[in-house]
PDB file of C-alpha atoms in Angstrom:
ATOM      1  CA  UNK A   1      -5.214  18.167  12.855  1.00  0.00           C
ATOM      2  CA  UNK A   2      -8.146  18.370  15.081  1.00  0.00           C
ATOM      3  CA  UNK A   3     -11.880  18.874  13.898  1.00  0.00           C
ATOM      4  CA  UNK A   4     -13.495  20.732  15.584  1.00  0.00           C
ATOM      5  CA  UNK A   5     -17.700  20.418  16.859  1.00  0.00           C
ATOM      6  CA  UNK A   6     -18.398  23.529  14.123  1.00  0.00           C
ATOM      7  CA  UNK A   7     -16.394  21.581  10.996  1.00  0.00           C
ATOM      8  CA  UNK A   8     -17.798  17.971  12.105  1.00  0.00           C
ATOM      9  CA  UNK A   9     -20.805  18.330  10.543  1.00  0.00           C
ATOM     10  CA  UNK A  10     -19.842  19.528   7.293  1.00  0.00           C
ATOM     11  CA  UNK A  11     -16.800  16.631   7.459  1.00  0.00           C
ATOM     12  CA  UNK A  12     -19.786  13.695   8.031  1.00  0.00           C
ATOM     13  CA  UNK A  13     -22.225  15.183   5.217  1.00  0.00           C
ATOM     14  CA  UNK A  14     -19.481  14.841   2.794  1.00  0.00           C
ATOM     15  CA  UNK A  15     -18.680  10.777   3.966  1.00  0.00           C
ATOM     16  CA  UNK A  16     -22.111  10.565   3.684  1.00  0.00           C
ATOM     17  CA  UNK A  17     -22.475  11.923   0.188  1.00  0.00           C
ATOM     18  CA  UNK A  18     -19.353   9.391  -0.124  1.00  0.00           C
ATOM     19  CA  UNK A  19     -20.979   6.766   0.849  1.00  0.00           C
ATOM     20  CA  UNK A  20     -24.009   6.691  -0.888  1.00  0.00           C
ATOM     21  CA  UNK A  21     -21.974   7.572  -4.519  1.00  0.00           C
ATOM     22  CA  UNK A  22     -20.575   4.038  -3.636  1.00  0.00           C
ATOM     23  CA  UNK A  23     -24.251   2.931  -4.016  1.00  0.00           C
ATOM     24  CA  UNK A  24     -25.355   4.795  -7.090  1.00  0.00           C
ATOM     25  CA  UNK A  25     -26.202   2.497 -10.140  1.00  0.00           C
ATOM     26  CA  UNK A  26     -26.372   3.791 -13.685  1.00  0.00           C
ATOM     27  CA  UNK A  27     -29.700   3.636 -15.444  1.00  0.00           C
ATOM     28  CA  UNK A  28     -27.790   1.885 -18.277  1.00  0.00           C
ATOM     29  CA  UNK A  29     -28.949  -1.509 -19.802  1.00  0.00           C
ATOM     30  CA  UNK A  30     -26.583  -4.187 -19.424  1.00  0.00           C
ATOM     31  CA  UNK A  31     -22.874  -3.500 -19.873  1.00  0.00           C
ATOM     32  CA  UNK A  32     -20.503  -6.468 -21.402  1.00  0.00           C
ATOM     33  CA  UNK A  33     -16.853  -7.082 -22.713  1.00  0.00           C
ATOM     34  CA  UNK A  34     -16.837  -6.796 -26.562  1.00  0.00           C
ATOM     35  CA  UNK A  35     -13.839  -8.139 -28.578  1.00  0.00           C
ATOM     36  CA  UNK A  36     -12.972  -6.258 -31.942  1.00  0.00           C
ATOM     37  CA  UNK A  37     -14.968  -6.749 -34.993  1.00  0.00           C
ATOM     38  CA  UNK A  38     -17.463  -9.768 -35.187  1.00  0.00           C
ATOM     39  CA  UNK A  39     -14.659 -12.556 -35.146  1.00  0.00           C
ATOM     40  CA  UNK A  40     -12.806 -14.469 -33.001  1.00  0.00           C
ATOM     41  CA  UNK A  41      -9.152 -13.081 -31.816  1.00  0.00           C
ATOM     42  CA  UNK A  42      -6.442 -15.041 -30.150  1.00  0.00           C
ATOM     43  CA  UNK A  43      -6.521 -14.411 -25.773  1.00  0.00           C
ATOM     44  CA  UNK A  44      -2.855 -13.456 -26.166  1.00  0.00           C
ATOM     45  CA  UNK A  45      -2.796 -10.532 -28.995  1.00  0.00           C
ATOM     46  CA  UNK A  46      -2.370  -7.556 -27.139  1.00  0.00           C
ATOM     47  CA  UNK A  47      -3.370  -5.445 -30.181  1.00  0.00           C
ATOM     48  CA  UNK A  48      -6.427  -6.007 -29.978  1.00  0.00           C
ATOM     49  CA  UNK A  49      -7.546  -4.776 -26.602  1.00  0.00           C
ATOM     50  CA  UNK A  50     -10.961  -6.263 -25.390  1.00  0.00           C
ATOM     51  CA  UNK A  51     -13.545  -2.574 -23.910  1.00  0.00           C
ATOM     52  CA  UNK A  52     -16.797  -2.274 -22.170  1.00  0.00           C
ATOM     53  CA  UNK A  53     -20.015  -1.936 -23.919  1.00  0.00           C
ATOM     54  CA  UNK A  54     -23.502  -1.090 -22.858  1.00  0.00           C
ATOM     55  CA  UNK A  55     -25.977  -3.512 -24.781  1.00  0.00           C
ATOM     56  CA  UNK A  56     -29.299  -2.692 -26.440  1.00  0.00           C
ATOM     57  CA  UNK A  57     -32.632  -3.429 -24.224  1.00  0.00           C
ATOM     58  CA  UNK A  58     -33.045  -6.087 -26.676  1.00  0.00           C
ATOM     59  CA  UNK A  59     -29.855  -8.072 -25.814  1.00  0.00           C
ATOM     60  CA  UNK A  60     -30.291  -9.675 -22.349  1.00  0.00           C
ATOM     61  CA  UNK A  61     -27.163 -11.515 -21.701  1.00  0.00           C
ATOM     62  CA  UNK A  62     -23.357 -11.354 -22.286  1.00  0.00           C
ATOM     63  CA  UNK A  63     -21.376 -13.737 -24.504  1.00  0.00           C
ATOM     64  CA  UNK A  64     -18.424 -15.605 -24.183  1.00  0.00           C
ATOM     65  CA  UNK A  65     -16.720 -18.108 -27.058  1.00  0.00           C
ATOM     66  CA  UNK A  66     -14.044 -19.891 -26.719  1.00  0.00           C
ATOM     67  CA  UNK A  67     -12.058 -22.537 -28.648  1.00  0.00           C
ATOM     68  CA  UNK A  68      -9.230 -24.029 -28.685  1.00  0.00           C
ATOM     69  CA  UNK A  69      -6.298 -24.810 -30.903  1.00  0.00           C
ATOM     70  CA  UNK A  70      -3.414 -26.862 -29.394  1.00  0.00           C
ATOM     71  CA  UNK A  71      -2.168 -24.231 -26.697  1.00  0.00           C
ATOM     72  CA  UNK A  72      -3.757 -21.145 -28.394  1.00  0.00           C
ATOM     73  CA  UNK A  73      -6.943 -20.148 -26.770  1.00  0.00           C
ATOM     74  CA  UNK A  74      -9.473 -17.771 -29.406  1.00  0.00           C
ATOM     75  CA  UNK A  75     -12.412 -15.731 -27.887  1.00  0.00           C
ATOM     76  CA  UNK A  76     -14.923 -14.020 -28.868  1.00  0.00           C
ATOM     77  CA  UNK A  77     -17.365 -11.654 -26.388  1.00  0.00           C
ATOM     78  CA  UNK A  78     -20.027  -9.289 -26.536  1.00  0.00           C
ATOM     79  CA  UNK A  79     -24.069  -9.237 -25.726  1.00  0.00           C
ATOM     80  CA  UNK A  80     -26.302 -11.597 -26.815  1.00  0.00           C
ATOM     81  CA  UNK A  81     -30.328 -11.832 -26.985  1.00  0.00           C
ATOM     82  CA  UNK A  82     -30.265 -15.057 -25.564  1.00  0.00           C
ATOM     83  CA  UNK A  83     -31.884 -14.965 -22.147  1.00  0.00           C
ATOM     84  CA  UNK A  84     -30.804 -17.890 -19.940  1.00  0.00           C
ATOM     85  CA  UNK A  85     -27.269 -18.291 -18.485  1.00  0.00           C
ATOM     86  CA  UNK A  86     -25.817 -21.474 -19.436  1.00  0.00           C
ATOM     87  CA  UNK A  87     -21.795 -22.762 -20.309  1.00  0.00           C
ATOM     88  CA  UNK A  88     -21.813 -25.598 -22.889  1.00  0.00           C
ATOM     89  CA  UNK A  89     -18.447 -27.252 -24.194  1.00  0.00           C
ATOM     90  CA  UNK A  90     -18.893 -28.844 -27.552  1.00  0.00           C
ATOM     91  CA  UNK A  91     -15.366 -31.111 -29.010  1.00  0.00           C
ATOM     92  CA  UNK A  92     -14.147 -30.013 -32.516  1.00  0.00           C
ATOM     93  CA  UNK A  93     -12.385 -32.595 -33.567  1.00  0.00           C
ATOM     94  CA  UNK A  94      -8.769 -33.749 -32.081  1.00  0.00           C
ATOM     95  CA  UNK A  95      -7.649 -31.765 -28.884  1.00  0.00           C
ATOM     96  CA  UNK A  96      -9.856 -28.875 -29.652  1.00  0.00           C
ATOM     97  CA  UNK A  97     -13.179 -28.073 -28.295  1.00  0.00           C
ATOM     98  CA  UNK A  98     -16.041 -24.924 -28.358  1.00  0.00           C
ATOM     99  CA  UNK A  99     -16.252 -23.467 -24.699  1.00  0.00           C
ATOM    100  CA  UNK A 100     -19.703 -20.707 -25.391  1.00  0.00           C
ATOM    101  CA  UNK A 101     -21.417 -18.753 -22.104  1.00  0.00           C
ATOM    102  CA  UNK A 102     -24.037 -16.659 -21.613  1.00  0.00           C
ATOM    103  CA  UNK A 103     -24.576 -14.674 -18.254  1.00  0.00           C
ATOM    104  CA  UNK A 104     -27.141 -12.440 -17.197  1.00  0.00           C
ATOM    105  CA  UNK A 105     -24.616  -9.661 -15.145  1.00  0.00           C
ATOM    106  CA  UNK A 106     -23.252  -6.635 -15.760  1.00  0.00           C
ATOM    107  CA  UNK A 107     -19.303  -7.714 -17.168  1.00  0.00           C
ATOM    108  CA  UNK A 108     -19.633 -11.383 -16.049  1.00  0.00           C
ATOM    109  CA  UNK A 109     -16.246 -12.301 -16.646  1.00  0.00           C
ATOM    110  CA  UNK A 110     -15.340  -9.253 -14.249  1.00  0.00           C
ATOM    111  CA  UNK A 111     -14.942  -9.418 -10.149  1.00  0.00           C
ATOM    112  CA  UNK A 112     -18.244  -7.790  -8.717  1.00  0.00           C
ATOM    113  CA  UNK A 113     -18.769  -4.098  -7.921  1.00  0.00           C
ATOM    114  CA  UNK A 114     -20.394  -5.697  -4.853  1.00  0.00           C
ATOM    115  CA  UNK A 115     -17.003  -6.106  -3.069  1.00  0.00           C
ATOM    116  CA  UNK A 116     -15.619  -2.226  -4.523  1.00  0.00           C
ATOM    117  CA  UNK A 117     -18.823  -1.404  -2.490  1.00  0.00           C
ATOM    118  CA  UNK A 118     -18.173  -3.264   0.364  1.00  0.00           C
ATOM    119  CA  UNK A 119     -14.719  -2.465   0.677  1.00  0.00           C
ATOM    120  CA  UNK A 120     -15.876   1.030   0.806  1.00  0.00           C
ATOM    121  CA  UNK A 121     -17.923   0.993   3.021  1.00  0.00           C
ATOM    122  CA  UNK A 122     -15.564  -0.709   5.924  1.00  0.00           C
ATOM    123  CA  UNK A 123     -13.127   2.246   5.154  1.00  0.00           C
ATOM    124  CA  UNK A 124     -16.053   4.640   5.482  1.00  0.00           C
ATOM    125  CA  UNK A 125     -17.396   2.804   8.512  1.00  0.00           C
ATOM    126  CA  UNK A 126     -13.538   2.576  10.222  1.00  0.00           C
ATOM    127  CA  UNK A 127     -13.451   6.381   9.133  1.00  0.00           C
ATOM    128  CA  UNK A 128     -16.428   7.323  11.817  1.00  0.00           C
ATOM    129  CA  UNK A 129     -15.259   4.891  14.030  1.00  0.00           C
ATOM    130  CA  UNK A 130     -11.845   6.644  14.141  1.00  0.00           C
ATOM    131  CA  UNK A 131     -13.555  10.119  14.211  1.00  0.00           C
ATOM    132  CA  UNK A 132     -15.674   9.320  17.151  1.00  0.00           C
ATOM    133  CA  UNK A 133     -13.023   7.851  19.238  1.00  0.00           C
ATOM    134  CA  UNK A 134     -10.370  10.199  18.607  1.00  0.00           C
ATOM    135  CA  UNK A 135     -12.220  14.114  18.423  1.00  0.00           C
ATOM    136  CA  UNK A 136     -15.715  12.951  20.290  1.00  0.00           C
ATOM    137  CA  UNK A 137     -14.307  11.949  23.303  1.00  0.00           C
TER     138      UNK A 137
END
């Protein structure tokens, strides 16, 4: 299919509009991954999935807990008023030890929406490129 010079415009306002959705940032406080309940649950219990949250303006960091038991890991996430990002590991006795985190971004223990972005925007960017070579020329 060929565009053409009347349908162009229309076609690069709407990769435009595209591209700066990509960009939009909700006005949300920050989000974290909340376990069920207020206790820890095994890593491996399917049951019990682990969902987003959106924390109150008075909780400034997300929390991760973690301990150990032989081979069976036990975690427990979810926001936290604590303000600085630090990892500590504390030993509980014999083989087992207290792994807690606090981080500052939204779903630390997530990849970054930095790179979703940025992968957009090469496929936007390789989408002009292609446009202009192929129907501008």
């Amino acid at each position: 299919m060929k565009l053409s010079v009347k349908t162009l415009p229309s076609t690069l306002a709407m990769i435009g509009l595209a591209g700066m959705t990509a960009f939009w940032q909700p006005i949300d406080g920050l989000s974290c991954w909340k376990t069920p309940g207020s206790s820890f649950m095994n890593k491996m219990d399917p049951s019990r999935p682990i969902e987003g949250r959106v924390c109150l303006d008075s909780e400034k960091s997300c929390q991760s807990e973690m301990y150990n038991v032989g081979r069976h890991w036990y975690v427990k996430m979810g926001c936290s008023t604590q303000e600085t990002a630090e990892c500590s590991t504390e030993a509980r006795g014999s083989g087992s030890e207290m792994i807690s985190c606090y981080c500052t971004n939204d779903y630390c223990n997530s990849s970054s929406p930095l790179k979703a972005r940025m992968t957009f925007a090469f496929f936007a960017t390789s989408f002009l490129f292609f446009v202009q070579t192929t129907y501008l020329n």
